[in-house]
Amino acid sequence: MTGFSLRGTIMHTPERGTCDVVERALVEVGADGAITRVLKPDDAEYETALEEARTAGRLTELSGNQYLLPGLIDLHIHAPQWPQLGKSLHLPLYDWLQNCTFPLEAKYADTAFADRVYGSLVSSLLANGTTTAVYFATAHLEATQRLADHCIEKGQRGFVGKVVMDDPEQCPDYYRDASAAQALDETVAFIEYVRGLDGNGSELVRPIVTPRFIPSCSDDALSGLGAIAHDHKCHVQTHCSESDWEHSFVLDRHGKTDTQSLADFGLITRHTVLAHSNFISDPDMDLIGNVGAGIAHCPLSNFYFSNAVFPLRAALNKGLHVGLGTDISGGHSASMLHACRYAVAASRALEDGVDAALAAETRGRANARIDFMEAFWLATAGGAQALDLKVGRFAPGYRFDAMLVDAGVEDSSLLVWDDLDTAEDVFQKIVYTAERNNIRKVWVDGIIRLDKTA
Ligand code: GUN
Ligand code: FE
C-alpha cells in the first residue's frame, strides 16, 4: 500500500466533552496505515501538502455531503449470540443464559456453523462502522480460532477470547470446559494461535483472556487465567457486577465484590475490560481507577438485564477508563451509534429518575447526564484509551481507522439543512440519526475494508 491523503470535513472528539470539527481538513496517511499529518486550511504547509498530494495522484476529495469520522470501538460483544439478536429478551439474566444463550453457544462445537455466523457478523459490524471489536466467542477452541480468522480475512481490528466456563454447578454438562486445566491449556493454545496467524504481523487481531464471569468459573480457573494474562502479556475481559443476582452471587461465594475478587485472582490490570460494572462500590471504583483498567458500559443491555443503570458520571469523574459496548445479544443493536444514543438516554434517565410517583427531588441522581460529544468520545477515543490502542481520533501517530458518513444517500435518516445546520449540528445529527446506509466507506489500519462508493 502507498500512502494517501483525504480532504474534507473531519469530525472527532479527541478530548472528552468537546468536539473538533474541521472543514476542508487534509488528512495524510502513510504507507504503514498511520496518520502522518492532519492539516487545517490556515496551516502554513496546507497548500503545498495539498498540491503535492494532488500531483502525486494520492488525493481523495470528499463531497459536501460527506464527513470523515473515526471508526467506532465496540468494547463488549458476544459473537456467538449474533443469531439471537432481537429475541429472547423477556427473561432475567440467569434464565436467559441457561434457557437461551447456553443452548445457542453450544452449537459452535460445529465449526461450519461458526463460519456461517461469524462471517455475517464481522461484515455487519464493519458496515456499521465498527473498526475495533472486543469479542467473547464460545468455550470451543476451534470455533474461536475461526472468529479470529474471519477478523483477519475481513480486516477488522479485534480482540478475541475463548470463553472459560468450567464450574459444573453453574454451567450445563452439554456446554462447559471439561476441567480448569483443560480450559487453561486451551486458552494458551488460543493465544499462541492468534499470535502466529498469517497476516497478523501487525497484531490487528489479539487474543484476550476471557473468564465468562465469576459464577461460571472455578477458583482454579480464575487464578490460572490471572497467571496466563500476566505471563503472556495478554488483555483480559469478563463481566463484573452486572445485575442484582450476579453481584449477590459473588458476594455470597467469595465474601467480596466482583472487582475485589477479580483483583485477587490477578484479573484486574491496565489491559482489563470489565463489562457493565453497574453495582461497583466506591472502593471498587478506586481499585479499577488505580490500576487503569477499563469498563465497557453497555447501556442498552443494562435496560434488560441489569436492574440498574451504570453510574457513568461518577466513574468519569474518578478518571476511570470507560468505553461503550453493544453487548449483543443482551443488546439488540449492532450499531455503536445506537449505543451512543442509549448511553445518553440512560444517563438522562438516571439524572431525572423515571418513577413519576416519586417526588422530583428524590427521583434521580443530579448531574448524571452526558451529551452527544461525551457519548461519541466513549465510542471512539474512550474505548481506545481503555484498550491502550492508538486509534479513535485523527492525530499524527494514530492508526487510520475511519468511516465516511454520507448524508446524501437515498432514504437517509440523517437530514442536513445547509441553511440551518452548522458543522457541529451535523456532527450531533450524525451521532443521533445516522444509520448503516449512511456509512459508505470504512478503513481499518489505512486499508479500505468496505466501499459502497465504488
Ligand atoms: N454474564 C455472563 N454471560 C453473559 C452474557 O452472555 N451476556 C450478559 N449480558 N451477561 C453475561
Ligand atoms: Fe456481555
Short mmCIF file of C-alpha atoms and ligand atoms in Angstrom, two decimals:
data_model
loop_
_atom_site.label_atom_id
_atom_site.label_comp_id
_atom_site.label_asym_id
_atom_site.label_seq_id
_atom_site.Cartn_x
_atom_site.Cartn_y
_atom_site.Cartn_z
CA MET A 1 0.00 0.00 0.00
CA THR A 2 1.22 3.51 -0.76
CA GLY A 3 0.11 6.39 1.38
CA PHE A 4 -2.86 8.61 0.55
CA SER A 5 -4.48 11.89 1.54
CA LEU A 6 -8.11 12.80 2.12
CA ARG A 7 -9.57 16.27 2.05
CA GLY A 8 -12.93 17.11 3.55
CA THR A 9 -14.79 17.75 6.80
CA ILE A 10 -13.46 15.73 9.74
CA MET A 11 -15.38 15.29 12.99
CA HIS A 12 -13.92 13.72 16.11
CA THR A 13 -13.69 14.06 19.91
CA PRO A 14 -10.05 13.83 20.95
CA GLU A 15 -10.91 15.42 24.33
CA ARG A 16 -13.93 14.23 26.28
CA GLY A 17 -16.71 16.81 26.37
CA THR A 18 -15.67 18.86 23.35
CA CYS A 19 -15.77 18.22 19.65
CA ASP A 20 -13.32 19.10 16.93
CA VAL A 21 -14.84 19.76 13.52
CA VAL A 22 -12.57 20.92 10.72
CA GLU A 23 -13.86 21.75 7.27
CA ARG A 24 -11.51 21.17 4.32
CA ALA A 25 -9.06 19.33 6.58
CA LEU A 26 -6.26 17.41 4.91
CA VAL A 27 -5.52 14.03 6.49
CA GLU A 28 -2.33 12.31 5.36
CA VAL A 29 -1.95 8.59 5.89
CA GLY A 30 1.41 6.86 5.47
CA ALA A 31 2.11 3.60 3.71
CA ASP A 32 2.04 1.80 7.08
CA GLY A 33 -1.55 2.89 7.86
CA ALA A 34 -0.64 5.52 10.45
CA ILE A 35 -1.75 9.14 10.18
CA THR A 36 1.26 11.36 9.43
CA ARG A 37 -0.33 14.83 9.35
CA VAL A 38 -3.71 16.49 9.92
CA LEU A 39 -3.71 19.98 8.40
CA LYS A 40 -6.22 22.82 8.63
CA PRO A 41 -6.69 25.24 5.73
CA ASP A 42 -4.87 28.03 7.60
CA ASP A 43 -1.82 25.88 8.45
CA ALA A 44 1.35 27.10 6.69
CA GLU A 45 2.05 23.74 4.99
CA TYR A 46 -1.55 23.18 3.86
CA GLU A 47 -1.40 24.46 0.27
CA THR A 48 1.92 22.76 -0.50
CA ALA A 49 0.78 19.46 1.01
CA LEU A 50 -2.48 19.64 -0.93
CA GLU A 51 -0.69 20.35 -4.20
CA GLU A 52 1.82 17.55 -3.61
CA ALA A 53 -0.93 15.03 -2.90
CA ARG A 54 -2.84 16.15 -5.97
CA THR A 55 0.18 15.95 -8.25
CA ALA A 56 1.13 12.53 -6.92
CA GLY A 57 -2.42 11.32 -7.61
CA ARG A 58 -2.89 10.36 -3.96
CA LEU A 59 -5.65 12.83 -3.07
CA THR A 60 -9.29 11.91 -2.48
CA GLU A 61 -11.72 14.80 -2.01
CA LEU A 62 -14.93 14.27 -0.05
CA SER A 63 -18.11 15.82 -1.39
CA GLY A 64 -20.08 18.44 0.55
CA ASN A 65 -22.45 15.77 1.92
CA GLN A 66 -19.65 13.58 3.23
CA TYR A 67 -17.96 13.56 6.61
CA LEU A 68 -14.96 11.66 7.93
CA LEU A 69 -15.24 10.30 11.48
CA PRO A 70 -13.09 7.87 13.48
CA GLY A 71 -14.12 4.23 13.33
CA LEU A 72 -16.21 3.00 16.25
CA ILE A 73 -14.99 0.72 19.03
CA ASP A 74 -17.34 -1.95 20.40
CA LEU A 75 -15.80 -2.76 23.76
CA HIS A 76 -18.08 -5.70 24.55
CA ILE A 77 -19.86 -8.07 22.19
CA HIS A 78 -20.72 -11.79 22.20
CA ALA A 79 -20.07 -13.02 18.66
CA PRO A 80 -21.95 -16.34 19.00
CA GLN A 81 -25.11 -14.55 20.10
CA TRP A 82 -25.48 -12.88 16.68
CA PRO A 83 -28.33 -15.22 15.61
CA GLN A 84 -30.14 -14.29 18.84
CA LEU A 85 -30.08 -10.53 18.06
CA GLY A 86 -33.54 -9.13 18.75
CA LYS A 87 -35.06 -12.09 20.57
CA SER A 88 -35.34 -13.78 23.96
CA LEU A 89 -35.13 -10.51 25.88
CA HIS A 90 -38.12 -11.28 28.11
CA LEU A 91 -36.12 -13.33 30.64
CA PRO A 92 -33.87 -12.24 33.52
CA LEU A 93 -30.11 -12.80 33.08
CA TYR A 94 -29.80 -16.20 34.78
CA ASP A 95 -32.75 -17.76 32.92
CA TRP A 96 -31.68 -16.16 29.64
CA LEU A 97 -28.24 -17.72 29.98
CA GLN A 98 -29.48 -21.17 30.97
CA ASN A 99 -32.50 -21.43 28.65
CA CYS A 100 -31.49 -19.49 25.54
CA THR A 101 -27.86 -18.47 25.40
CA PHE A 102 -26.00 -21.60 26.53
CA PRO A 103 -28.00 -23.83 24.12
CA LEU A 104 -27.16 -21.44 21.27
CA GLU A 105 -23.48 -21.13 22.18
CA ALA A 106 -23.19 -24.94 22.42
CA LYS A 107 -23.86 -25.13 18.67
CA TYR A 108 -20.39 -23.72 17.97
CA ALA A 109 -18.93 -27.16 18.54
CA ASP A 110 -19.71 -27.24 14.80
CA THR A 111 -17.16 -25.02 13.03
CA ALA A 112 -19.31 -24.84 9.89
CA PHE A 113 -22.00 -23.17 11.99
CA ALA A 114 -19.35 -20.83 13.42
CA ASP A 115 -18.18 -19.87 9.92
CA ARG A 116 -21.71 -19.10 8.84
CA VAL A 117 -22.42 -16.80 11.79
CA TYR A 118 -19.02 -15.16 12.21
CA GLY A 119 -18.71 -14.23 8.53
CA SER A 120 -22.08 -12.49 8.69
CA LEU A 121 -21.29 -10.76 11.99
CA VAL A 122 -17.89 -9.31 11.09
CA SER A 123 -19.26 -7.95 7.79
CA SER A 124 -22.27 -6.38 9.54
CA LEU A 125 -20.16 -4.72 12.19
CA LEU A 126 -17.84 -3.20 9.59
CA ALA A 127 -20.89 -1.96 7.69
CA ASN A 128 -21.98 -0.23 10.91
CA GLY A 129 -18.60 1.49 11.20
CA THR A 130 -17.20 -0.75 13.94
CA THR A 131 -13.49 -0.90 13.20
CA THR A 132 -12.49 -2.48 16.52
CA ALA A 133 -14.50 -5.14 18.36
CA VAL A 134 -13.75 -6.84 21.66
CA TYR A 135 -15.30 -10.27 21.27
CA PHE A 136 -16.38 -13.02 23.61
CA ALA A 137 -16.50 -16.17 21.46
CA THR A 138 -17.54 -19.51 22.98
CA ALA A 139 -15.85 -22.18 25.10
CA HIS A 140 -14.77 -24.01 21.92
CA LEU A 141 -11.15 -23.59 20.85
CA GLU A 142 -11.68 -24.30 17.14
CA ALA A 143 -14.70 -22.08 16.63
CA THR A 144 -12.92 -19.28 18.47
CA GLN A 145 -9.97 -19.67 16.12
CA ARG A 146 -12.42 -19.30 13.23
CA LEU A 147 -13.62 -15.96 14.63
CA ALA A 148 -10.02 -14.70 14.68
CA ASP A 149 -9.63 -15.94 11.07
CA HIS A 150 -12.72 -14.01 9.97
CA CYS A 151 -11.43 -10.79 11.57
CA ILE A 152 -8.09 -11.17 9.75
CA GLU A 153 -9.80 -12.04 6.46
CA LYS A 154 -12.14 -9.05 6.59
CA GLY A 155 -9.56 -6.74 8.13
CA GLN A 156 -11.37 -5.84 11.34
CA ARG A 157 -9.28 -4.90 14.36
CA GLY A 158 -10.30 -7.18 17.17
CA PHE A 159 -9.68 -8.79 20.50
CA VAL A 160 -10.97 -12.35 20.52
CA GLY A 161 -11.44 -14.51 23.61
CA LYS A 162 -12.06 -18.21 24.11
CA VAL A 163 -14.64 -18.17 26.87
CA VAL A 164 -13.73 -20.06 30.04
CA MET A 165 -16.65 -21.59 31.97
CA ASP A 166 -15.76 -24.73 33.88
CA ASP A 167 -17.90 -24.76 37.02
CA PRO A 168 -20.29 -27.76 36.87
CA GLU A 169 -22.59 -26.12 39.43
CA GLN A 170 -23.38 -23.23 37.09
CA CYS A 171 -22.62 -24.49 33.58
CA PRO A 172 -24.59 -27.27 31.89
CA ASP A 173 -22.99 -30.64 31.06
CA TYR A 174 -23.51 -30.05 27.35
CA TYR A 175 -21.64 -26.73 27.35
CA ARG A 176 -18.67 -26.22 29.61
CA ASP A 177 -14.93 -26.72 29.80
CA ALA A 178 -14.11 -30.30 30.84
CA SER A 179 -11.86 -29.04 33.65
CA ALA A 180 -9.96 -25.97 34.80
CA ALA A 181 -6.73 -27.49 33.48
CA GLN A 182 -8.17 -28.03 30.02
CA ALA A 183 -9.65 -24.52 29.93
CA LEU A 184 -6.24 -23.07 30.80
CA ASP A 185 -4.42 -25.22 28.22
CA GLU A 186 -6.87 -24.17 25.51
CA THR A 187 -6.55 -20.52 26.49
CA VAL A 188 -2.78 -20.72 26.00
CA ALA A 189 -3.23 -22.63 22.72
CA PHE A 190 -5.57 -19.90 21.50
CA ILE A 191 -3.16 -17.10 22.46
CA GLU A 192 -0.40 -18.85 20.52
CA TYR A 193 -2.70 -19.47 17.54
CA VAL A 194 -3.70 -15.79 17.21
CA ARG A 195 -0.17 -14.51 17.67
CA GLY A 196 1.07 -16.89 14.99
CA LEU A 197 -1.70 -16.23 12.46
CA ASP A 198 -0.63 -15.49 8.88
CA GLY A 199 -1.29 -11.87 8.08
CA ASN A 200 -1.35 -10.84 11.75
CA GLY A 201 2.16 -9.41 11.94
CA SER A 202 0.79 -6.02 12.96
CA GLU A 203 -1.36 -7.62 15.71
CA LEU A 204 -4.58 -6.39 14.12
CA VAL A 205 -6.23 -9.26 15.98
CA ARG A 206 -5.17 -10.02 19.53
CA PRO A 207 -6.12 -12.73 21.98
CA ILE A 208 -7.87 -11.76 25.20
CA VAL A 209 -8.14 -13.90 28.34
CA THR A 210 -11.88 -14.41 28.94
CA PRO A 211 -13.36 -15.89 32.12
CA ARG A 212 -17.09 -15.59 31.32
CA PHE A 213 -17.86 -14.26 34.79
CA ILE A 214 -17.10 -15.41 38.30
CA PRO A 215 -20.29 -17.50 38.66
CA SER A 216 -19.34 -19.76 35.73
CA CYS A 217 -15.68 -20.30 36.71
CA SER A 218 -13.96 -22.34 39.40
CA ASP A 219 -11.39 -20.59 41.59
CA ASP A 220 -8.68 -22.72 39.95
CA ALA A 221 -9.67 -21.44 36.52
CA LEU A 222 -9.77 -17.82 37.72
CA SER A 223 -6.35 -17.91 39.35
CA GLY A 224 -4.88 -19.80 36.39
CA LEU A 225 -6.23 -17.21 33.96
CA GLY A 226 -4.75 -14.40 36.05
CA ALA A 227 -1.34 -16.08 35.75
CA ILE A 228 -1.76 -16.63 32.00
CA ALA A 229 -2.69 -12.98 31.43
CA HIS A 230 0.44 -11.95 33.30
CA ASP A 231 2.85 -14.47 31.74
CA HIS A 232 1.57 -13.98 28.18
CA LYS A 233 1.08 -10.18 28.50
CA CYS A 234 -2.49 -10.50 27.38
CA HIS A 235 -5.59 -8.36 27.70
CA VAL A 236 -8.41 -9.67 29.95
CA GLN A 237 -12.20 -9.34 29.74
CA THR A 238 -15.05 -10.53 31.92
CA HIS A 239 -18.45 -9.46 33.25
CA CYS A 240 -18.41 -7.53 36.51
CA SER A 241 -21.24 -6.72 38.96
CA GLU A 242 -23.81 -6.77 36.18
CA SER A 243 -27.13 -7.46 37.91
CA ASP A 244 -28.56 -7.83 41.42
CA TRP A 245 -28.44 -11.62 41.09
CA GLU A 246 -24.88 -11.77 39.74
CA HIS A 247 -23.46 -9.23 42.17
CA SER A 248 -25.07 -11.01 45.16
CA PHE A 249 -23.92 -14.41 43.93
CA VAL A 250 -20.28 -13.31 44.09
CA LEU A 251 -20.74 -11.63 47.48
CA ASP A 252 -22.14 -14.94 48.79
CA ARG A 253 -19.46 -17.11 47.20
CA HIS A 254 -16.35 -15.05 47.86
CA GLY A 255 -17.48 -12.63 50.58
CA LYS A 256 -16.36 -9.69 48.43
CA THR A 257 -17.36 -7.81 45.32
CA ASP A 258 -16.60 -8.96 41.79
CA THR A 259 -13.94 -6.26 41.47
CA GLN A 260 -12.12 -7.21 44.66
CA SER A 261 -12.34 -10.89 43.84
CA LEU A 262 -11.11 -10.47 40.25
CA ALA A 263 -8.23 -8.32 41.52
CA ASP A 264 -7.22 -11.05 43.97
CA PHE A 265 -7.09 -13.53 41.07
CA GLY A 266 -4.78 -11.18 39.13
CA LEU A 267 -7.50 -10.38 36.62
CA ILE A 268 -7.67 -6.60 37.00
CA THR A 269 -4.84 -4.98 35.05
CA ARG A 270 -4.26 -1.92 32.86
CA HIS A 271 -5.38 -4.17 30.00
CA THR A 272 -8.60 -5.50 31.52
CA VAL A 273 -12.07 -4.66 30.19
CA LEU A 274 -14.87 -5.14 32.73
CA ALA A 275 -18.28 -5.36 31.11
CA HIS A 276 -21.08 -3.48 32.90
CA SER A 277 -19.79 -2.90 36.47
CA ASN A 278 -23.17 -1.41 37.36
CA PHE A 279 -23.03 -2.27 41.05
CA ILE A 280 -19.42 -1.35 41.78
CA SER A 281 -18.78 0.41 45.11
CA ASP A 282 -16.60 3.48 45.67
CA PRO A 283 -13.65 1.32 46.78
CA ASP A 284 -14.19 -0.83 43.63
CA MET A 285 -14.03 2.31 41.50
CA ASP A 286 -10.83 3.38 43.23
CA LEU A 287 -9.29 -0.03 42.66
CA ILE A 288 -10.22 0.00 38.97
CA GLY A 289 -9.01 3.58 38.60
CA ASN A 290 -5.69 2.97 40.36
CA VAL A 291 -4.86 0.07 38.08
CA GLY A 292 -6.16 1.88 34.96
CA ALA A 293 -8.49 -0.97 33.98
CA GLY A 294 -11.36 -0.24 31.58
CA ILE A 295 -15.12 -0.53 31.80
CA ALA A 296 -17.41 -1.41 28.89
CA HIS A 297 -20.65 0.44 29.54
CA CYS A 298 -23.47 -1.36 27.70
CA PRO A 299 -26.49 0.89 28.20
CA LEU A 300 -28.99 -0.99 26.06
CA SER A 301 -28.32 -4.37 27.60
CA ASN A 302 -28.45 -2.76 31.08
CA PHE A 303 -32.11 -1.93 30.48
CA TYR A 304 -32.91 -5.63 30.02
CA PHE A 305 -30.60 -7.48 32.40
CA SER A 306 -29.08 -5.17 34.97
CA ASN A 307 -31.87 -3.85 37.16
CA ALA A 308 -29.99 -0.54 37.22
CA VAL A 309 -28.09 1.99 35.16
CA PHE A 310 -24.28 2.24 35.24
CA PRO A 311 -23.09 5.25 37.32
CA LEU A 312 -21.24 6.64 34.30
CA ARG A 313 -20.72 10.21 35.51
CA ALA A 314 -19.31 9.05 38.83
CA ALA A 315 -16.87 6.76 37.01
CA LEU A 316 -15.79 9.51 34.60
CA ASN A 317 -15.35 11.97 37.47
CA LYS A 318 -12.98 9.50 39.10
CA GLY A 319 -10.96 9.30 35.88
CA LEU A 320 -11.85 5.69 35.08
CA HIS A 321 -11.29 4.47 31.52
CA VAL A 322 -14.74 3.87 30.05
CA GLY A 323 -15.99 2.95 26.58
CA LEU A 324 -19.21 1.57 25.13
CA GLY A 325 -20.34 -1.89 24.12
CA THR A 326 -23.32 -3.30 22.26
CA ASP A 327 -23.31 -6.47 24.43
CA ILE A 328 -25.00 -8.34 21.60
CA SER A 329 -27.36 -10.08 22.16
CA GLY A 330 -28.18 -8.65 25.60
CA GLY A 331 -28.40 -5.51 23.48
CA HIS A 332 -30.43 -5.79 20.28
CA SER A 333 -28.44 -3.46 18.04
CA ALA A 334 -25.12 -3.89 16.22
CA SER A 335 -24.72 -0.14 15.84
CA MET A 336 -22.29 1.74 18.06
CA LEU A 337 -24.04 4.96 17.05
CA HIS A 338 -27.14 3.44 18.65
CA ALA A 339 -25.01 2.63 21.71
CA CYS A 340 -24.14 6.36 21.91
CA ARG A 341 -27.85 7.22 21.82
CA TYR A 342 -28.70 4.68 24.52
CA ALA A 343 -25.82 5.96 26.67
CA VAL A 344 -27.24 9.48 26.51
CA ALA A 345 -30.77 8.22 27.24
CA ALA A 346 -29.61 6.05 30.17
CA SER A 347 -27.73 8.98 31.68
CA ARG A 348 -30.78 11.21 31.36
CA ALA A 349 -32.98 8.54 32.97
CA LEU A 350 -30.51 8.29 35.84
CA GLU A 351 -30.37 12.05 36.29
CA ASP A 352 -34.12 12.70 36.36
CA GLY A 353 -35.22 9.30 37.65
CA VAL A 354 -38.12 7.55 35.97
CA ASP A 355 -40.84 6.89 38.52
CA ALA A 356 -43.38 9.72 38.32
CA ALA A 357 -44.86 8.56 41.65
CA LEU A 358 -41.72 9.81 43.43
CA ALA A 359 -41.12 13.48 44.24
CA ALA A 360 -38.85 15.18 41.70
CA GLU A 361 -36.15 15.90 44.30
CA THR A 362 -35.74 12.23 45.22
CA ARG A 363 -36.36 10.73 41.81
CA GLY A 364 -32.90 10.88 40.23
CA ARG A 365 -29.18 11.44 40.67
CA ALA A 366 -28.03 15.02 39.99
CA ASN A 367 -25.56 15.81 37.19
CA ALA A 368 -25.58 12.30 35.75
CA ARG A 369 -26.28 13.24 32.14
CA ILE A 370 -23.84 13.03 29.29
CA ASP A 371 -24.24 14.71 25.89
CA PHE A 372 -23.62 13.51 22.35
CA MET A 373 -19.98 14.61 22.42
CA GLU A 374 -19.19 12.58 25.52
CA ALA A 375 -21.09 9.63 24.08
CA PHE A 376 -19.08 9.77 20.85
CA TRP A 377 -15.86 10.12 22.83
CA LEU A 378 -16.77 6.94 24.74
CA ALA A 379 -17.37 5.09 21.45
CA THR A 380 -14.02 6.20 19.98
CA ALA A 381 -11.20 7.83 21.99
CA GLY A 382 -12.51 6.49 25.31
CA GLY A 383 -12.68 2.92 24.08
CA ALA A 384 -9.19 3.30 22.59
CA GLN A 385 -7.85 4.55 25.92
CA ALA A 386 -9.39 1.56 27.71
CA LEU A 387 -7.70 -0.79 25.23
CA ASP A 388 -4.43 1.17 25.18
CA LEU A 389 -4.63 1.46 21.37
CA LYS A 390 -3.63 4.41 19.18
CA VAL A 391 -6.94 4.72 17.35
CA GLY A 392 -10.17 6.69 17.81
CA ARG A 393 -9.02 10.17 16.71
CA PHE A 394 -7.34 11.94 13.84
CA ALA A 395 -3.83 12.83 15.00
CA PRO A 396 -0.30 12.06 13.84
CA GLY A 397 0.87 8.65 15.04
CA TYR A 398 -2.66 7.23 15.35
CA ARG A 399 -3.77 4.35 13.12
CA PHE A 400 -6.17 5.41 10.39
CA ASP A 401 -9.40 3.61 11.41
CA ALA A 402 -12.21 5.71 9.98
CA MET A 403 -15.65 5.85 8.41
CA LEU A 404 -17.10 8.04 5.70
CA VAL A 405 -20.62 9.19 6.56
CA ASP A 406 -22.72 10.45 3.67
CA ALA A 407 -25.89 12.46 4.24
CA GLY A 408 -26.73 12.34 0.55
CA VAL A 409 -27.72 8.68 0.30
CA GLU A 410 -31.18 7.63 -0.77
CA ASP A 411 -33.59 7.14 2.14
CA SER A 412 -31.29 8.93 4.55
CA SER A 413 -32.49 9.26 8.13
CA LEU A 414 -29.71 11.83 8.54
CA LEU A 415 -31.08 15.09 7.16
CA VAL A 416 -28.83 18.11 6.76
CA TRP A 417 -30.31 21.55 6.08
CA ASP A 418 -27.48 23.61 4.66
CA ASP A 419 -29.04 26.93 5.61
CA LEU A 420 -29.95 25.81 9.14
CA ASP A 421 -27.24 23.43 10.35
CA THR A 422 -23.73 24.36 11.45
CA ALA A 423 -20.98 21.76 11.02
CA GLU A 424 -21.28 20.99 14.76
CA ASP A 425 -25.02 20.49 14.30
CA VAL A 426 -24.28 17.95 11.59
CA PHE A 427 -21.91 16.09 13.93
CA GLN A 428 -24.68 15.96 16.52
CA LYS A 429 -27.16 14.76 13.91
CA ILE A 430 -24.80 12.01 12.79
CA VAL A 431 -24.50 10.72 16.36
CA TYR A 432 -28.27 10.85 16.88
CA THR A 433 -29.69 9.93 13.46
CA ALA A 434 -27.17 8.35 11.05
CA GLU A 435 -27.77 4.72 10.16
CA ARG A 436 -25.85 1.95 8.48
CA ASN A 437 -26.77 3.12 4.97
CA ASN A 438 -25.08 6.48 5.64
CA ILE A 439 -21.75 4.71 6.22
CA ARG A 440 -20.26 4.45 2.74
CA LYS A 441 -16.64 3.59 3.34
CA VAL A 442 -14.67 2.09 6.22
CA TRP A 443 -10.90 1.96 6.68
CA VAL A 444 -9.03 -0.14 9.20
CA ASP A 445 -5.30 0.41 9.63
CA GLY A 446 -5.30 2.60 6.49
CA ILE A 447 -6.89 -0.08 4.30
CA ILE A 448 -10.37 0.27 2.78
CA ARG A 449 -12.42 -2.61 4.22
CA LEU A 450 -15.87 -1.56 3.00
CA ASP A 451 -16.63 0.58 -0.02
CA LYS A 452 -20.15 1.43 -1.16
CA THR A 453 -18.97 4.44 -3.19
CA ALA A 454 -17.45 2.36 -5.98
N1 GUN B 1 -22.93 -12.78 32.08
C1 GUN B 1 -22.39 -13.97 31.77
N2 GUN B 1 -22.55 -14.25 30.47
C2 GUN B 1 -23.22 -13.23 29.94
C3 GUN B 1 -23.68 -12.94 28.63
O1 GUN B 1 -23.52 -13.71 27.67
N3 GUN B 1 -24.33 -11.76 28.47
C4 GUN B 1 -24.51 -10.88 29.50
N4 GUN B 1 -25.12 -9.73 29.28
N5 GUN B 1 -24.11 -11.13 30.74
C5 GUN B 1 -23.46 -12.30 30.96
FE FE B 2 -21.96 -9.49 27.94
#
